[in-house]
Amino acid sequence: MLDLRQLRYFVAVAETEHVGQAAERLHISQSPLSRQIAQLEKNLGLTLFERGQQRIRLTRDGQVFLAESRALLRHADRLESLGRRLGRGEEGGLCIGYVADAIHTGILPGALRALRDAQPDVHIALYNLAPAAQFEGLRQRSLDIALVHEPPSADDADLLAAPLFQDPLLLALPAGHPLADQEEITPGDLDGRPWIAVENAQDPAWRDTFVASCTAAGFTPDIRLDAAEPLTALGLVASGLGLALVQKSMAGATTEEVAVRELPWHDGCVQLWAAWHRVDLRPVVATFRATVLRTSGAEPNRPSER
């Protein structure tokens, strides 16, 4: 059986690529740390590290094992937290996975307010995770509900999902831009203009996806800058560095230096879904799921549920 302590030691060494630094982080000496790593490799029958005179580096197998070790340790930490809450007589609380859009659309804050009003003693833990990690958390039962951009597969044996919200994309441009006061903005007006693209960490091909959506709408963007998230893009727009497409829910975050315009011919939007395990173990999970769906206007048992 895997020793969680050894896994924690392995992760520390893998992240520092230095036994001495890992030992300092773990508050142990180097010799027992090295022995524990060697014992882990022996038990697994696997070489996790390439060892040099100065540093050690993960092997390819070690890189795969590191990703799974982190996931297992996260699950173990949440399971320990759940056990302690149950031991105190609490219902167990909620572990909620989410993407950033669940916050600024108001879906998650609204649902949390409603739950807090109804059950003020429920402990809530929030985890900002990529969708794949959220789905894995649901399967491992370390997460109770996931708020993601795309649902799990319709034929998923474990998970169900329901749509929560569609957030249309609007054009953000500098307030002094020639197009800002134009009555109607056409695709031709946007063709070849300097653009700021907003990254999508969940889509490895996000840039190609963005360009393809613009091309399908009838214009080709000249991407000058990449923004890690919408608020950064709005700040760059305010500085006059280009145009951007941002969610309607972000319009309230604009300043007087930014103009926001609807594009009736552009049907792009950001979707938000709720996903959960088919088997509910605790009433508080079902209650919060119903609260999320009600807050968003979705029906808990609507036909589009997946």
Coordinates of C-alpha atoms in Angstrom, one line a residue:
M1 CA 0.0 0.0 0.0
L2 CA 1.1 3.6 -0.7
D3 CA 2.5 5.5 2.3
L4 CA 1.0 9.1 2.2
R5 CA 4.1 10.3 4.1
Q6 CA 6.4 9.0 1.4
L7 CA 4.2 10.6 -1.3
R8 CA 4.5 14.0 0.5
Y9 CA 8.2 13.5 0.6
F10 CA 8.3 12.6 -3.0
V11 CA 6.3 15.7 -4.0
A12 CA 8.6 18.0 -2.0
V13 CA 11.7 16.5 -3.7
A14 CA 10.1 16.6 -7.1
E15 CA 9.1 20.3 -6.7
T16 CA 12.5 21.4 -5.5
E17 CA 14.6 19.0 -7.5
H18 CA 17.0 19.1 -4.5
V19 CA 17.0 16.8 -1.6
G20 CA 18.5 19.4 0.8
Q21 CA 15.9 22.0 0.0
A22 CA 13.1 19.5 0.3
A23 CA 14.5 18.3 3.6
E24 CA 14.4 21.9 4.9
R25 CA 10.8 22.4 3.7
L26 CA 9.8 19.1 5.4
H27 CA 11.8 19.9 8.6
I28 CA 13.7 16.6 8.5
S29 CA 17.3 15.7 7.7
Q30 CA 18.5 14.6 4.3
S31 CA 19.4 11.0 5.1
P32 CA 16.0 9.8 6.2
L33 CA 14.4 11.7 3.3
S34 CA 16.7 10.0 0.8
R35 CA 15.9 6.6 2.4
Q36 CA 12.2 7.2 2.1
I37 CA 12.4 8.1 -1.5
A38 CA 14.6 5.1 -2.3
Q39 CA 12.1 2.9 -0.4
L40 CA 9.2 4.3 -2.4
E41 CA 11.0 3.6 -5.7
K42 CA 11.8 0.0 -4.5
N43 CA 8.2 -0.6 -3.5
L44 CA 6.9 0.6 -6.8
G45 CA 9.6 -1.0 -8.9
L46 CA 9.9 2.4 -10.6
T47 CA 12.7 4.9 -11.1
L48 CA 11.3 8.3 -10.2
F49 CA 14.4 10.5 -10.4
E50 CA 17.5 10.9 -12.6
R51 CA 20.3 11.6 -10.1
G52 CA 23.2 13.9 -10.9
Q53 CA 26.0 15.3 -8.7
Q54 CA 24.2 18.6 -8.0
R55 CA 20.5 18.1 -8.6
I56 CA 18.0 15.3 -9.3
R57 CA 15.3 15.5 -12.0
L58 CA 12.1 13.6 -12.5
T59 CA 12.0 10.8 -15.0
R60 CA 9.2 10.7 -17.5
D61 CA 7.5 8.1 -15.3
G62 CA 8.2 10.3 -12.3
Q63 CA 6.3 13.2 -14.0
V64 CA 3.2 11.1 -14.5
F65 CA 3.5 9.8 -10.9
L66 CA 3.8 13.3 -9.6
A67 CA 0.6 14.5 -11.1
E68 CA -1.3 11.5 -9.7
S69 CA 0.4 11.9 -6.3
R70 CA -0.7 15.5 -6.0
A71 CA -4.3 14.5 -6.9
L72 CA -4.3 11.7 -4.3
L73 CA -2.8 14.0 -1.6
R74 CA -5.5 16.7 -2.3
H75 CA -8.1 14.0 -1.9
A76 CA -6.6 12.7 1.3
D77 CA -6.5 16.3 2.8
R78 CA -10.2 16.8 1.9
L79 CA -11.1 13.4 3.3
E80 CA -9.3 14.1 6.5
S81 CA -11.1 17.5 6.8
L82 CA -14.4 15.7 6.2
G83 CA -13.7 13.1 8.8
R84 CA -12.8 15.8 11.4
R85 CA -16.1 17.6 10.7
L86 CA -18.1 14.5 11.0
G87 CA -16.3 13.7 14.2
R88 CA -17.4 17.0 15.6
G89 CA -21.0 16.1 14.8
E90 CA -21.2 18.4 11.8
E91 CA -23.0 17.2 8.6
G92 CA -19.7 17.2 6.8
G93 CA -19.8 20.6 5.0
L94 CA -19.4 21.2 1.3
C95 CA -16.4 21.0 -1.0
I96 CA -17.1 23.1 -4.1
G97 CA -15.1 23.2 -7.3
Y98 CA -15.4 26.3 -9.5
V99 CA -14.0 28.3 -12.4
A100 CA -13.6 32.1 -12.1
D101 CA -16.7 32.8 -14.2
A102 CA -18.9 31.2 -11.4
I103 CA -17.8 34.1 -9.2
H104 CA -18.3 37.2 -11.4
T105 CA -21.5 36.0 -12.9
G106 CA -22.9 36.0 -9.3
I107 CA -24.0 32.3 -9.5
L108 CA -21.7 31.0 -6.8
P109 CA -21.9 34.0 -4.4
G110 CA -25.7 34.0 -4.7
A111 CA -26.0 30.3 -4.0
L112 CA -23.6 30.6 -1.0
R113 CA -25.6 33.5 0.4
A114 CA -28.8 31.5 0.2
L115 CA -27.2 28.5 1.8
R116 CA -25.7 30.6 4.6
D117 CA -29.1 32.1 5.3
A118 CA -30.7 28.6 5.5
Q119 CA -27.9 26.7 7.1
P120 CA -25.4 29.1 8.7
D121 CA -23.3 26.4 10.4
V122 CA -22.4 24.5 7.2
H123 CA -18.6 24.6 6.6
I124 CA -17.8 25.4 3.0
A125 CA -14.5 24.8 1.2
L126 CA -13.9 26.4 -2.3
Y127 CA -11.4 25.0 -4.8
N128 CA -10.6 26.9 -8.0
L129 CA -9.7 24.0 -10.3
A130 CA -9.6 23.1 -14.0
P131 CA -12.7 21.2 -15.2
A132 CA -10.8 17.9 -15.5
A133 CA -9.6 18.1 -11.9
Q134 CA -13.2 19.0 -10.8
F135 CA -14.6 16.0 -12.6
E136 CA -12.0 13.7 -11.0
G137 CA -12.8 15.2 -7.6
L138 CA -16.5 14.4 -8.1
R139 CA -15.6 10.8 -9.0
Q140 CA -13.3 10.5 -6.0
R141 CA -16.0 12.1 -3.9
S142 CA -13.6 14.8 -2.7
L143 CA -15.8 17.4 -4.3
D144 CA -19.6 17.7 -3.9
I145 CA -20.4 19.9 -6.9
A146 CA -18.4 21.4 -9.8
L147 CA -19.1 24.6 -11.6
V148 CA -17.5 24.4 -15.0
H149 CA -17.6 25.8 -18.6
E150 CA -18.4 22.5 -20.3
P151 CA -20.4 19.5 -18.9
P152 CA -19.1 16.0 -18.6
S153 CA -19.8 13.6 -21.5
A154 CA -23.5 12.8 -21.8
D155 CA -22.8 9.1 -21.4
D156 CA -20.7 9.6 -18.3
A157 CA -21.4 6.7 -16.0
D158 CA -20.9 8.7 -12.8
L159 CA -21.7 12.3 -13.3
L160 CA -24.7 14.4 -14.2
A161 CA -24.9 18.1 -15.2
A162 CA -27.3 20.9 -15.9
P163 CA -26.7 24.3 -17.6
L164 CA -26.7 27.3 -15.4
F165 CA -25.9 30.4 -17.4
Q166 CA -25.0 31.8 -20.8
D167 CA -22.9 34.9 -20.6
P168 CA -22.9 36.8 -24.0
L169 CA -19.6 38.3 -25.2
L170 CA -19.6 42.0 -25.7
L171 CA -17.1 44.3 -27.5
A172 CA -14.9 46.3 -25.2
L173 CA -13.0 49.3 -26.8
P174 CA -11.3 52.4 -25.6
A175 CA -13.8 55.2 -24.9
G176 CA -12.0 57.5 -27.4
H177 CA -12.0 54.9 -30.2
P178 CA -13.6 56.0 -33.5
L179 CA -16.0 53.1 -33.2
A180 CA -17.2 53.9 -29.7
D181 CA -19.8 56.4 -30.9
Q182 CA -20.7 54.6 -34.1
E183 CA -24.4 53.6 -34.2
E184 CA -23.8 50.2 -35.7
I185 CA -20.5 48.2 -35.6
T186 CA -20.1 45.7 -38.5
P187 CA -17.6 42.8 -38.8
G188 CA -15.7 44.8 -41.4
D189 CA -15.2 47.6 -38.9
L190 CA -13.3 45.1 -36.7
D191 CA -11.2 43.5 -39.4
G192 CA -7.5 44.0 -38.9
R193 CA -7.8 46.1 -35.7
P194 CA -5.4 45.6 -32.8
W195 CA -6.9 43.0 -30.5
I196 CA -6.3 41.7 -27.0
A197 CA -7.1 38.0 -26.7
V198 CA -8.3 36.6 -23.4
E199 CA -6.6 33.3 -22.5
N200 CA -8.7 30.2 -21.8
A201 CA -6.6 28.0 -19.5
Q202 CA -9.0 25.1 -20.0
D203 CA -8.5 25.1 -23.8
P204 CA -4.9 24.4 -25.0
A205 CA -5.9 25.7 -28.4
W206 CA -7.6 28.8 -27.0
R207 CA -5.9 31.2 -29.4
D208 CA -6.9 29.1 -32.5
T209 CA -10.4 28.8 -31.1
F210 CA -10.6 32.6 -30.6
V211 CA -9.4 33.4 -34.1
A212 CA -11.7 30.8 -35.6
S213 CA -14.7 32.3 -33.8
C214 CA -13.8 35.8 -35.1
T215 CA -13.3 34.5 -38.6
A216 CA -16.7 32.8 -38.5
A217 CA -18.2 36.1 -37.5
G218 CA -16.7 37.8 -40.5
F219 CA -13.5 39.5 -39.3
T220 CA -9.8 38.7 -38.6
P221 CA -8.3 40.1 -35.4
D222 CA -4.7 41.4 -35.3
I223 CA -3.8 40.0 -31.9
R224 CA -1.2 42.2 -30.3
L225 CA -1.5 41.1 -26.6
D226 CA -2.7 38.1 -24.6
A227 CA -4.5 38.7 -21.3
A228 CA -4.6 36.0 -18.6
E229 CA -8.2 36.9 -17.6
P230 CA -10.9 39.4 -18.5
L231 CA -10.1 42.1 -15.9
T232 CA -6.6 42.3 -17.3
A233 CA -8.0 42.6 -20.8
L234 CA -10.2 45.5 -19.7
G235 CA -7.2 47.3 -18.2
L236 CA -5.4 47.0 -21.5
V237 CA -8.4 48.2 -23.4
A238 CA -8.6 51.2 -21.0
S239 CA -5.0 52.0 -21.9
G240 CA -5.9 52.1 -25.6
L241 CA -4.0 49.0 -26.5
G242 CA -6.7 47.3 -28.5
L243 CA -10.2 45.8 -28.6
A244 CA -11.4 42.7 -26.6
L245 CA -14.4 40.5 -26.3
V246 CA -15.5 40.1 -22.6
Q247 CA -18.4 38.6 -20.9
K248 CA -21.5 40.7 -20.3
S249 CA -21.2 40.0 -16.6
M250 CA -17.9 41.8 -16.6
A251 CA -19.4 45.1 -17.9
G252 CA -19.8 46.4 -14.4
A253 CA -16.1 46.2 -13.9
T254 CA -15.4 48.7 -16.7
T255 CA -14.1 52.2 -16.1
E256 CA -15.0 55.4 -17.9
E257 CA -12.0 54.8 -20.2
V258 CA -13.8 51.7 -21.6
A259 CA -16.9 51.6 -23.9
V260 CA -18.9 48.3 -24.1
R261 CA -21.0 47.6 -27.2
E262 CA -23.3 44.7 -28.1
L263 CA -22.6 42.9 -31.4
P264 CA -26.0 41.4 -32.5
W265 CA -24.3 39.4 -35.3
H266 CA -21.9 37.8 -32.9
D267 CA -23.3 34.8 -31.0
G268 CA -20.3 34.0 -28.8
C269 CA -20.9 33.4 -25.1
V270 CA -19.3 31.7 -22.1
Q271 CA -21.4 28.9 -20.6
L272 CA -21.5 27.8 -17.1
W273 CA -22.6 24.3 -16.0
A274 CA -23.2 22.6 -12.6
A275 CA -22.0 18.9 -12.4
W276 CA -22.4 16.4 -9.6
H277 CA -22.2 12.7 -8.8
R278 CA -25.2 10.6 -9.6
V279 CA -25.3 9.3 -6.0
D280 CA -26.0 11.8 -3.3
L281 CA -24.7 10.7 0.1
R282 CA -25.7 13.7 2.2
P283 CA -28.7 15.9 2.2
V284 CA -26.7 19.1 2.3
V285 CA -25.2 18.2 -1.1
A286 CA -28.7 17.9 -2.7
T287 CA -29.8 21.1 -1.0
F288 CA -26.9 23.1 -2.3
R289 CA -27.3 21.7 -5.8
A290 CA -30.9 22.7 -5.8
T291 CA -29.9 26.2 -4.5
V292 CA -27.4 26.6 -7.3
L293 CA -29.9 25.7 -10.0
R294 CA -32.6 27.9 -8.4
T295 CA -30.2 30.8 -8.1
S296 CA -29.3 30.5 -11.8
G297 CA -32.9 30.1 -12.9
A298 CA -32.3 26.5 -14.0
E299 CA -34.7 23.7 -12.9
P300 CA -33.2 20.8 -11.0
N301 CA -34.9 18.2 -13.1
R302 CA -35.1 19.9 -16.5
P303 CA -35.0 17.7 -19.6
S304 CA -31.6 19.2 -20.7
E305 CA -29.9 17.8 -17.6
R306 CA -27.0 15.5 -18.5

